[in-house]
PDB file of C-alpha atoms in Angstrom:
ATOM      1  CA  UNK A 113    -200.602  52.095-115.871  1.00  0.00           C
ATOM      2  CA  UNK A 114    -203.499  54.535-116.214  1.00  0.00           C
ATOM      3  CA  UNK A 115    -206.448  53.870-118.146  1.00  0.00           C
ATOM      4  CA  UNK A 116    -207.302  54.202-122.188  1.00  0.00           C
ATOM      5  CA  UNK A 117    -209.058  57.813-121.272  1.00  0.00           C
ATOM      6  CA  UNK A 118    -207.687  59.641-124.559  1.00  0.00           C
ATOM      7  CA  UNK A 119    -208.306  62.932-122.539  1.00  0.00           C
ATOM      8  CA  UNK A 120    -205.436  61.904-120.154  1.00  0.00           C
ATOM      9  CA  UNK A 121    -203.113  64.837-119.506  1.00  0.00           C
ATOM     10  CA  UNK A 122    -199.840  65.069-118.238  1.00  0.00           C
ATOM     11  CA  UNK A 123    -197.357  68.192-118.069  1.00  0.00           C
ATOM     12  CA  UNK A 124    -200.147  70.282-119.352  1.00  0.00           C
ATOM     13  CA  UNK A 125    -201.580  68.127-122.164  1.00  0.00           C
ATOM     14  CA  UNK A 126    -203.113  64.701-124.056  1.00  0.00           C
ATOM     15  CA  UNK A 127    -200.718  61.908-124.878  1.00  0.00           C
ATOM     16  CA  UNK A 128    -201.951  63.252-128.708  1.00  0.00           C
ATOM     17  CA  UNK A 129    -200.404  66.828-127.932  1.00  0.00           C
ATOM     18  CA  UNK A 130    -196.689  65.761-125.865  1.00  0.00           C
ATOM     19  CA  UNK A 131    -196.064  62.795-128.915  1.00  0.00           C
ATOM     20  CA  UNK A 132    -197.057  65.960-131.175  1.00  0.00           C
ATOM     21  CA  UNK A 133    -194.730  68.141-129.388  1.00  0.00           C
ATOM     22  CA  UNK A 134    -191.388  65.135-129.312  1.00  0.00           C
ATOM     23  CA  UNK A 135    -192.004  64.868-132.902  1.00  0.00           C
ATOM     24  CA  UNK A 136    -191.521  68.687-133.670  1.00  0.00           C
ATOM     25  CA  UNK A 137    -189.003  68.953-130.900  1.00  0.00           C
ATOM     26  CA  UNK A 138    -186.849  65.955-132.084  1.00  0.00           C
ATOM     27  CA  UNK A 139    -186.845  64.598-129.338  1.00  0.00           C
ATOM     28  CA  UNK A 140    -188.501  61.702-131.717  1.00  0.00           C
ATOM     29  CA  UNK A 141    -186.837  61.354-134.779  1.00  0.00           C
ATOM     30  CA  UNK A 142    -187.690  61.919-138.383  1.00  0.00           C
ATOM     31  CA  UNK A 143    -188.014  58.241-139.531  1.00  0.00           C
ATOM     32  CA  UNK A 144    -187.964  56.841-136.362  1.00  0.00           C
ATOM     33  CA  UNK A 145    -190.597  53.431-135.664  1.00  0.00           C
ATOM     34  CA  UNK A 146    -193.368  54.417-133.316  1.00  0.00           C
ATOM     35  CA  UNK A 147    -194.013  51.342-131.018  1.00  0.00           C
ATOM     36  CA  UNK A 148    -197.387  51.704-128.992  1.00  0.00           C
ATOM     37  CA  UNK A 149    -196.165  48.917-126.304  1.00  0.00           C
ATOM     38  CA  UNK A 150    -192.801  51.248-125.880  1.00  0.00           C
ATOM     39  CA  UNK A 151    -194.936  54.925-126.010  1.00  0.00           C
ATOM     40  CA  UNK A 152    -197.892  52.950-123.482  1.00  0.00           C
ATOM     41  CA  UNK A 153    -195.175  52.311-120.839  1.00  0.00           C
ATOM     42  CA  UNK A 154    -193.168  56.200-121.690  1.00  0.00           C
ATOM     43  CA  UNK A 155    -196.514  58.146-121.072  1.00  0.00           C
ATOM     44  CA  UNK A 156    -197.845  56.038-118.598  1.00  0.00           C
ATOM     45  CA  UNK A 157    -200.903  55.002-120.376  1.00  0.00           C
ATOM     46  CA  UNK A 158    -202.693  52.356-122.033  1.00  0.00           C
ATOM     47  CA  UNK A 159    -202.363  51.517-125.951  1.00  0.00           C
ATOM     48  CA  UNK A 160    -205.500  52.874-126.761  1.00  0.00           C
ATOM     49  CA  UNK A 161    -204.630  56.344-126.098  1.00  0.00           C
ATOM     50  CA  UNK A 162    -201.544  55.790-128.460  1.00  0.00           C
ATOM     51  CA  UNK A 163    -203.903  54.010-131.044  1.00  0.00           C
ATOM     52  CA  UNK A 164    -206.115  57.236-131.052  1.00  0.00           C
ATOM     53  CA  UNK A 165    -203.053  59.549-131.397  1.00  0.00           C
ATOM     54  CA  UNK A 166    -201.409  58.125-134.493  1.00  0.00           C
ATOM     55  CA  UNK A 167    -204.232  58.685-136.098  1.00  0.00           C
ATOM     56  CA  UNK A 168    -204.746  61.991-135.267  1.00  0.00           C
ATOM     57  CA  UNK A 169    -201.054  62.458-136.320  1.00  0.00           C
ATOM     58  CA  UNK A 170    -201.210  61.074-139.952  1.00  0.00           C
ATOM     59  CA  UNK A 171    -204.160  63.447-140.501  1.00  0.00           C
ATOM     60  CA  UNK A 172    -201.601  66.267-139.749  1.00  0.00           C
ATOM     61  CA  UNK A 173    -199.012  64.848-142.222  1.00  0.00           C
ATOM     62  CA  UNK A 174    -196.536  63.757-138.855  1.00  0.00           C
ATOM     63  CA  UNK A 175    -196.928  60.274-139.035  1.00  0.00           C
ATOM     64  CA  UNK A 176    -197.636  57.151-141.648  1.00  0.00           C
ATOM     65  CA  UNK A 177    -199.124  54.180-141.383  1.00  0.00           C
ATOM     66  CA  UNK A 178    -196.572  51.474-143.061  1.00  0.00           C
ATOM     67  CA  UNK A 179    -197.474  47.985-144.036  1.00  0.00           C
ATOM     68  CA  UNK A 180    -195.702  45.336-141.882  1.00  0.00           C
ATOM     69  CA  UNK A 181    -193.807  47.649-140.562  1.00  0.00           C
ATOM     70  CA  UNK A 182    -196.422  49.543-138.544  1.00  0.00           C
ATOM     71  CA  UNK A 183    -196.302  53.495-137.607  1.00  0.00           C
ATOM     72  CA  UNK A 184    -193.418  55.776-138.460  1.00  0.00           C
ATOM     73  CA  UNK A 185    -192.377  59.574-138.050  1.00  0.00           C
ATOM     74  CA  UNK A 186    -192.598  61.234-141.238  1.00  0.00           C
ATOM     75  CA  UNK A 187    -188.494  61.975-142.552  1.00  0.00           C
ATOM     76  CA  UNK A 188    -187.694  65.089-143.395  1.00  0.00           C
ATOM     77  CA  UNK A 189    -187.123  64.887-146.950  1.00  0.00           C
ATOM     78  CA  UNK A 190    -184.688  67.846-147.913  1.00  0.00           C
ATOM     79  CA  UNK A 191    -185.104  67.459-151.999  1.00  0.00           C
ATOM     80  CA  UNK A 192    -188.596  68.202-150.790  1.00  0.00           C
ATOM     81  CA  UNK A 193    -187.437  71.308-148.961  1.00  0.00           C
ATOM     82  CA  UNK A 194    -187.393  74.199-151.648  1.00  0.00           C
ATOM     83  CA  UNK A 195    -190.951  73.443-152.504  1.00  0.00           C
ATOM     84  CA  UNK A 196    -192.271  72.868-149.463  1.00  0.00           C
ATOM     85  CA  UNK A 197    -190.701  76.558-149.032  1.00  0.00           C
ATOM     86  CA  UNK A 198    -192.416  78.146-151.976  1.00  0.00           C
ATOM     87  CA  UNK A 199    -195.557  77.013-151.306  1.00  0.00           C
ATOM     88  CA  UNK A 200    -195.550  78.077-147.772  1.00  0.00           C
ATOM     89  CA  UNK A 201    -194.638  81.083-148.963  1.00  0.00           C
ATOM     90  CA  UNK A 202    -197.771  81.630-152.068  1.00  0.00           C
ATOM     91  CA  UNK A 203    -200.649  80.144-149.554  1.00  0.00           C
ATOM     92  CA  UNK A 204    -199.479  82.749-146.336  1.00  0.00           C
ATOM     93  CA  UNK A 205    -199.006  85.678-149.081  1.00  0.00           C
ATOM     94  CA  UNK A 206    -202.594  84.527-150.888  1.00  0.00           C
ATOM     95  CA  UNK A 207    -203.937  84.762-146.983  1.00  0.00           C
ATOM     96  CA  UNK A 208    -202.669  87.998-146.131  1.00  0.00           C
ATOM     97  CA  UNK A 209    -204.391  89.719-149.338  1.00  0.00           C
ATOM     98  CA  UNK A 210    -207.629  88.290-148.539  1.00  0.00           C
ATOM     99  CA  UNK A 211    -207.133  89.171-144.761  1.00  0.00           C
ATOM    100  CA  UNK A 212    -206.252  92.500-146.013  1.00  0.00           C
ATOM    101  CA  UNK A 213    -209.400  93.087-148.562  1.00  0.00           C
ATOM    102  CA  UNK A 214    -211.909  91.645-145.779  1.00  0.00           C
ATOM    103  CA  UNK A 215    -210.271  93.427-142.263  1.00  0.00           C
ATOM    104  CA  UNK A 216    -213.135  92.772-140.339  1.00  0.00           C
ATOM    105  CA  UNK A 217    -212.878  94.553-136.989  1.00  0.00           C
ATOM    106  CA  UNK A 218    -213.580  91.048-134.510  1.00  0.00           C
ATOM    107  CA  UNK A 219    -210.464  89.783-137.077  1.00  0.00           C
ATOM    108  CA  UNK A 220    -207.941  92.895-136.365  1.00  0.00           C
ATOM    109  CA  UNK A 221    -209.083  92.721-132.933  1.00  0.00           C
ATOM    110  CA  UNK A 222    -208.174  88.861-132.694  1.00  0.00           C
ATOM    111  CA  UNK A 223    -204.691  89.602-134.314  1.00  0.00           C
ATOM    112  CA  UNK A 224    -203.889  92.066-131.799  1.00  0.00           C
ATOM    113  CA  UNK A 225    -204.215  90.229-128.294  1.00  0.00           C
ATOM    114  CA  UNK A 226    -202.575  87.599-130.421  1.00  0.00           C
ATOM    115  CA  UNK A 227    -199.235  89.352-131.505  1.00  0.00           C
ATOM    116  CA  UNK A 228    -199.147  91.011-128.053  1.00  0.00           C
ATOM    117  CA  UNK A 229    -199.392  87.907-126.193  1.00  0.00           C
ATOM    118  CA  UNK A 230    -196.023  86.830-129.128  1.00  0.00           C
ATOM    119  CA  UNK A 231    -194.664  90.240-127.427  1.00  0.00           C
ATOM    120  CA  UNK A 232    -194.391  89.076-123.925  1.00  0.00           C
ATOM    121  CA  UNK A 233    -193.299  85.679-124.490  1.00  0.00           C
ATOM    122  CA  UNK A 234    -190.511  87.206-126.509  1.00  0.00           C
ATOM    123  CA  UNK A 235    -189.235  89.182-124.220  1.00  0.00           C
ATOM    124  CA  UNK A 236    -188.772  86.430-121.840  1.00  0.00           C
ATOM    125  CA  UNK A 237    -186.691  84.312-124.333  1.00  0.00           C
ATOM    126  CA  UNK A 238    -183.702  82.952-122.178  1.00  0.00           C
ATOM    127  CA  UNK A 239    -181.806  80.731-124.877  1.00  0.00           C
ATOM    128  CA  UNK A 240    -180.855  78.431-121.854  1.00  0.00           C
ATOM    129  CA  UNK A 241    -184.569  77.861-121.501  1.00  0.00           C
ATOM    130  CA  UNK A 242    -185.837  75.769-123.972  1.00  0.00           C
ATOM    131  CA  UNK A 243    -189.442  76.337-122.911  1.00  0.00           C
ATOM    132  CA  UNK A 244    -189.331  79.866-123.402  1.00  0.00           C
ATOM    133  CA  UNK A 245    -188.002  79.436-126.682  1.00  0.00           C
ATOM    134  CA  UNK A 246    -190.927  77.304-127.579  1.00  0.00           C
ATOM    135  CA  UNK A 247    -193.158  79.060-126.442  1.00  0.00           C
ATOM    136  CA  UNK A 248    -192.531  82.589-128.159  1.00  0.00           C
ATOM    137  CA  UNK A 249    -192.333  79.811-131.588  1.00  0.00           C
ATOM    138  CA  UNK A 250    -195.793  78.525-131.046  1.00  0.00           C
ATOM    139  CA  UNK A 251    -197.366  81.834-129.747  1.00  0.00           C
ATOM    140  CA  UNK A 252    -195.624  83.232-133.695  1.00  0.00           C
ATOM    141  CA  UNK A 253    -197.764  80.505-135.175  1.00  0.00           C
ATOM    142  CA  UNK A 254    -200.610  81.482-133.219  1.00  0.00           C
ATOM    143  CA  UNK A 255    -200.333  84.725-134.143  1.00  0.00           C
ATOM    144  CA  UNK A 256    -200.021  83.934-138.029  1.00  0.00           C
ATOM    145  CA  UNK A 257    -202.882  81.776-137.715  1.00  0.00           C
ATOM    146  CA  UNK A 258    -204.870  84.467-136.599  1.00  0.00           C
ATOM    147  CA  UNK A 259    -203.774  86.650-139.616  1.00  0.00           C
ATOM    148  CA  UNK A 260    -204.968  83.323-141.492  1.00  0.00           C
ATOM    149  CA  UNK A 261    -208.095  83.173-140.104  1.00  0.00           C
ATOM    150  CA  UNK A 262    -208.773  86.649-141.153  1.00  0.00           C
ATOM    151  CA  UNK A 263    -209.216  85.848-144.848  1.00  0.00           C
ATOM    152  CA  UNK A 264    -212.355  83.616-144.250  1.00  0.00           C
ATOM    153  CA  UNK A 265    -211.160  81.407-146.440  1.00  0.00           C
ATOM    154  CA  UNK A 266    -211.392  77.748-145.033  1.00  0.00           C
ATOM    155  CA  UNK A 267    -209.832  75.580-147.799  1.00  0.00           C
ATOM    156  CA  UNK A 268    -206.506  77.823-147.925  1.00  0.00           C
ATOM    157  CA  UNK A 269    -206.738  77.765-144.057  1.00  0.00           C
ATOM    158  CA  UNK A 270    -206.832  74.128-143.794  1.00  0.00           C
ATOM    159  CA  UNK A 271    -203.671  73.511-146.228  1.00  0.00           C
ATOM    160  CA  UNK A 272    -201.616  76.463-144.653  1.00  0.00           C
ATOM    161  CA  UNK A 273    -202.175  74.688-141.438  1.00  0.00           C
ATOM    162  CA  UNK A 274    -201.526  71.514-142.534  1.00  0.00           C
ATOM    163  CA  UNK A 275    -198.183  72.544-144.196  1.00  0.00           C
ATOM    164  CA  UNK A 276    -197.008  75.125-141.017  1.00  0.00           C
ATOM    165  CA  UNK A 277    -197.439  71.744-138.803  1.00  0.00           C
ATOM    166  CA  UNK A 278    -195.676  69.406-141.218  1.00  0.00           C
ATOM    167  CA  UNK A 279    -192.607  72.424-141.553  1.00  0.00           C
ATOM    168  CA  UNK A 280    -192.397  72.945-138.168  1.00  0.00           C
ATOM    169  CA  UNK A 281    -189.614  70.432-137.768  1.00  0.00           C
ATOM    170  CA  UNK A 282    -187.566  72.836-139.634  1.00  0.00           C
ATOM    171  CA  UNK A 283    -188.797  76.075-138.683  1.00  0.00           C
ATOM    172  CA  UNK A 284    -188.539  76.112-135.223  1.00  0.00           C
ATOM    173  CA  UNK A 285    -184.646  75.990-136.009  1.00  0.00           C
ATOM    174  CA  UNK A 286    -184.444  79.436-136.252  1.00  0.00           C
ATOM    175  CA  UNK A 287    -185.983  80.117-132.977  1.00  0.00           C
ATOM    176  CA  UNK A 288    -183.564  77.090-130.987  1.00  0.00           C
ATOM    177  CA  UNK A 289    -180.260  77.914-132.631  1.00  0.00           C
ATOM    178  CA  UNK A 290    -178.253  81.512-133.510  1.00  0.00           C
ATOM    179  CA  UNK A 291    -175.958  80.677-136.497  1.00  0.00           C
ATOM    180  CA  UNK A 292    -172.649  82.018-136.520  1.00  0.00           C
ATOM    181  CA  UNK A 293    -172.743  85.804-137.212  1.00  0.00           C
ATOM    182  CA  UNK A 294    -176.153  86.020-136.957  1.00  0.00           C
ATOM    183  CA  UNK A 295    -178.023  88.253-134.735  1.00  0.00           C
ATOM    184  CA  UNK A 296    -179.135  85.886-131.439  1.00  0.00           C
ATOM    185  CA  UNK A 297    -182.697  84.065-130.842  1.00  0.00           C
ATOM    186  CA  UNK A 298    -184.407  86.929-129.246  1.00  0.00           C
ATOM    187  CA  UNK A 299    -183.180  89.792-131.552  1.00  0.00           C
ATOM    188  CA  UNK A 300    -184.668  87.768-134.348  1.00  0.00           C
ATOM    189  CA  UNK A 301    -187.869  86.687-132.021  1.00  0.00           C
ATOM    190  CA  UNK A 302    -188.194  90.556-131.787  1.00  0.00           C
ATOM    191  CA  UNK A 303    -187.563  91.820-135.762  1.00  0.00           C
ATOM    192  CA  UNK A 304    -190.183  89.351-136.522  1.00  0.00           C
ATOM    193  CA  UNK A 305    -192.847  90.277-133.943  1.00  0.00           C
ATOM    194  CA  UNK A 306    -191.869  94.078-135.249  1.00  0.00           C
ATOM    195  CA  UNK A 307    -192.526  92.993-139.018  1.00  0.00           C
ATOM    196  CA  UNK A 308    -195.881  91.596-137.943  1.00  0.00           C
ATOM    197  CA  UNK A 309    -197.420  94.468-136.119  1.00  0.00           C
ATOM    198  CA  UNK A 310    -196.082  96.094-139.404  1.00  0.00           C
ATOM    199  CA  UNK A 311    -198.102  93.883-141.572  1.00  0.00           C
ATOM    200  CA  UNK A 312    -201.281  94.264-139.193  1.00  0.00           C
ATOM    201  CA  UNK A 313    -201.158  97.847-139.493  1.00  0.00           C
ATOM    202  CA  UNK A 314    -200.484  97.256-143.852  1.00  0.00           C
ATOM    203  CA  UNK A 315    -203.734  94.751-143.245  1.00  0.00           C
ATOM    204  CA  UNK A 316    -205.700  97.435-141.293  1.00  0.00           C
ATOM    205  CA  UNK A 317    -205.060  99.836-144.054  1.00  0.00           C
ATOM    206  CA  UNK A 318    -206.392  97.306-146.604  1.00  0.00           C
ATOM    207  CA  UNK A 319    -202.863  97.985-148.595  1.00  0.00           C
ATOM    208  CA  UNK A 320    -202.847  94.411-149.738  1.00  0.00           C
ATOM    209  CA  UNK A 321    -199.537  94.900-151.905  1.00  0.00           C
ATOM    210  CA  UNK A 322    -198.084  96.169-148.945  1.00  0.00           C
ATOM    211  CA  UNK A 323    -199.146  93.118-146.599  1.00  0.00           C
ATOM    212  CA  UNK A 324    -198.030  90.758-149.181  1.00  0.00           C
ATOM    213  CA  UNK A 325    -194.730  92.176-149.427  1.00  0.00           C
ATOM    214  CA  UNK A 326    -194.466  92.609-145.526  1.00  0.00           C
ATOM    215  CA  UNK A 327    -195.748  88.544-145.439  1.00  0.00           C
ATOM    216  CA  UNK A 328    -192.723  88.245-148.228  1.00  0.00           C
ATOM    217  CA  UNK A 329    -190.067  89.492-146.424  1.00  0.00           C
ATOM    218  CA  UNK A 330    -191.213  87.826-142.925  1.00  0.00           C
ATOM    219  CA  UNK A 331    -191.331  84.204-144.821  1.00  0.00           C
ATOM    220  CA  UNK A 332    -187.482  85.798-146.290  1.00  0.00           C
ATOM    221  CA  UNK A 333    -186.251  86.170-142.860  1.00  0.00           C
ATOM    222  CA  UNK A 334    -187.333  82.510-142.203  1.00  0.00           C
ATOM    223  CA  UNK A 335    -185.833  80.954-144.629  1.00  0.00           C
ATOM    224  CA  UNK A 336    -182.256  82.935-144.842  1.00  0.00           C
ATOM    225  CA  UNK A 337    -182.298  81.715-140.825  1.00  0.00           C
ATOM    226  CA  UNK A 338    -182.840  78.806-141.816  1.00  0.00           C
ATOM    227  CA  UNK A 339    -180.316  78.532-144.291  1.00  0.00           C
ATOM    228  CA  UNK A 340    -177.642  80.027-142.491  1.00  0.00           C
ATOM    229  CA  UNK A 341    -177.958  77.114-140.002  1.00  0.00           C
ATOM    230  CA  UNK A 342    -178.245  74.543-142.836  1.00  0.00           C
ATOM    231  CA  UNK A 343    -174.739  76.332-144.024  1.00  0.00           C
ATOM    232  CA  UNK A 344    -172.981  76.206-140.834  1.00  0.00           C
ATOM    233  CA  UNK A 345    -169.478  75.302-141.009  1.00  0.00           C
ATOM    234  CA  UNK A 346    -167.641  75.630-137.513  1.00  0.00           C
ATOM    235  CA  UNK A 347    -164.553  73.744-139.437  1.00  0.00           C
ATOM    236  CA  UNK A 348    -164.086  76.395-141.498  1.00  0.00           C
ATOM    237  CA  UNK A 349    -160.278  78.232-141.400  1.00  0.00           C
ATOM    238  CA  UNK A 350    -159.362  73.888-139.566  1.00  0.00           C
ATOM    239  CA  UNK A 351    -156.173  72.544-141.161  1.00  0.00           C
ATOM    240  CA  UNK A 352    -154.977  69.118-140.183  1.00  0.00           C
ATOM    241  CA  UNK A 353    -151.616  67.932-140.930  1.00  0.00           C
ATOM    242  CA  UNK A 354    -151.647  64.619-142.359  1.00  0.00           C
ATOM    243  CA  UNK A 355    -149.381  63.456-139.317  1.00  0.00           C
ATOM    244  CA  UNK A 356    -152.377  64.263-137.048  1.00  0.00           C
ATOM    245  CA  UNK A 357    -154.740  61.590-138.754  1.00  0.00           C
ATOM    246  CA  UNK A 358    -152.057  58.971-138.566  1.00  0.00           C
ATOM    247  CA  UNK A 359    -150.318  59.007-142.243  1.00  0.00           C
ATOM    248  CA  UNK A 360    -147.164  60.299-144.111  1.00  0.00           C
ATOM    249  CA  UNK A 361    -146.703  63.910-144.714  1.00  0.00           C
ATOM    250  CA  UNK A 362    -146.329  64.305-148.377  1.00  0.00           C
ATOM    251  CA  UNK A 363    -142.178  65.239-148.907  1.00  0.00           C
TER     252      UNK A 363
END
């Protein structure tokens, strides 16, 4: 057991940062109990570590503190889904046009190096690779948070943060799974890095009803990805005789 220094790192990062990264992965499960005796002896570590990462995480909207029944992984609700959706959409759209009236030159120079370094990682998506996969999905959401950052506007950058975290869960779907007739992960990896040097270029401009509608259509592809998946049906075209699930063919 290691001691309760919360800057421990393993594989690359804090205890905070790999129970972050299960919880968007899955690999923890929406609505699963989060035991710090069971994570202590997982990560190697002592409970205070764990302590200080739970409540990291329920600032972020990942995890709740429950009464009696200690700390659990936020569900994913999926009544909540259409307006989580819609107001993903209106904050990244309200972010764009300010990004787009302000264009300072350190900001377009930020958003850049940061959709070129979203270039290279996805070119090297290998679907078989997990890891690659994730990281060409988190170097997208570094890349939008630069184009965040570029409307100087801290209170809509806190919430669109907040909710692109919280949505993750779902998101990152897209990027770890090609639905059935749809084009695979790294064709979509690359329309979307195309449709975001687009909007750069739109925000460089300062054509804000162009960025918007370029932020639009890239929170469009998202969601008809994600909906494809949600739609799935590998069954379809099936038929099962009666005889096969152990009852009487109708005469």
């Amino acid at each position: 057991m290691l001691g309760s220094n919360p800057g421990f790192q393993r594989e690359g990062g804090s205890v905070c940062e790999i129970l972050r990264e299960d919880i968007l992965s899955l690999a923890i499960a929406p609505g699963s109990t989060l035991e710090e005796k069971v994570l202590a002896e997982k990560y190697q570590v002592s409970r205070t570590p764990i302590r200080e990462a739970f409540i990291r995480l329920a600032a972020e909207g990942l995890v709740e503190f429950r009464p009696r029944r200690g700390v659990q992984v936020i569900p994913i609700i999926l009544p909540n889904l259409p307006r989580y959706l819609e107001t993903s959409s209106l904050i990244q759209r309200s972010l764009v046009r300010l990004a787009a009236f302000r264009r300072h030159k350190r900001d377009l120079s930020r958003i850049a190096n940061a959709i070129a370094e979203l270039r290279a990682h996805t070119v090297q998506i290998d679907i078989h690779d997990y890891d690659s996969v994730i990281r060409a999905a988190a170097s997208e959401n570094a890349a939008l948070h630069a184009i965040a950052e570029g409307a100087h506007n801290v209170y809509l950058l806190e919430i669109y943060e907040k909710l692109r975290l919280q949505g993750q869960r779902m998101l990152r779907l897209a990027f770890c799974y090609c639905p059935k007739g749809e084009v695979d992960v790294a064709e979509f990896a690359g329309l979307r890095v195309q449709r975001m040097e687009d909007l750069v270029d739109l925000i460089r401009d300062g054509d804000a009803d162009g960025a918007e509608a370029q932020s639009k259509q890239l929170h469009s592809d998202m969601v008809e990805r994600l909906m494809a998946y949600l739609a799935e049906d590998l069954t379809e075209g099936v038929e099962i005789e009666a005889s096969e699930l152990g009852g009487q063919a109708p005469e």
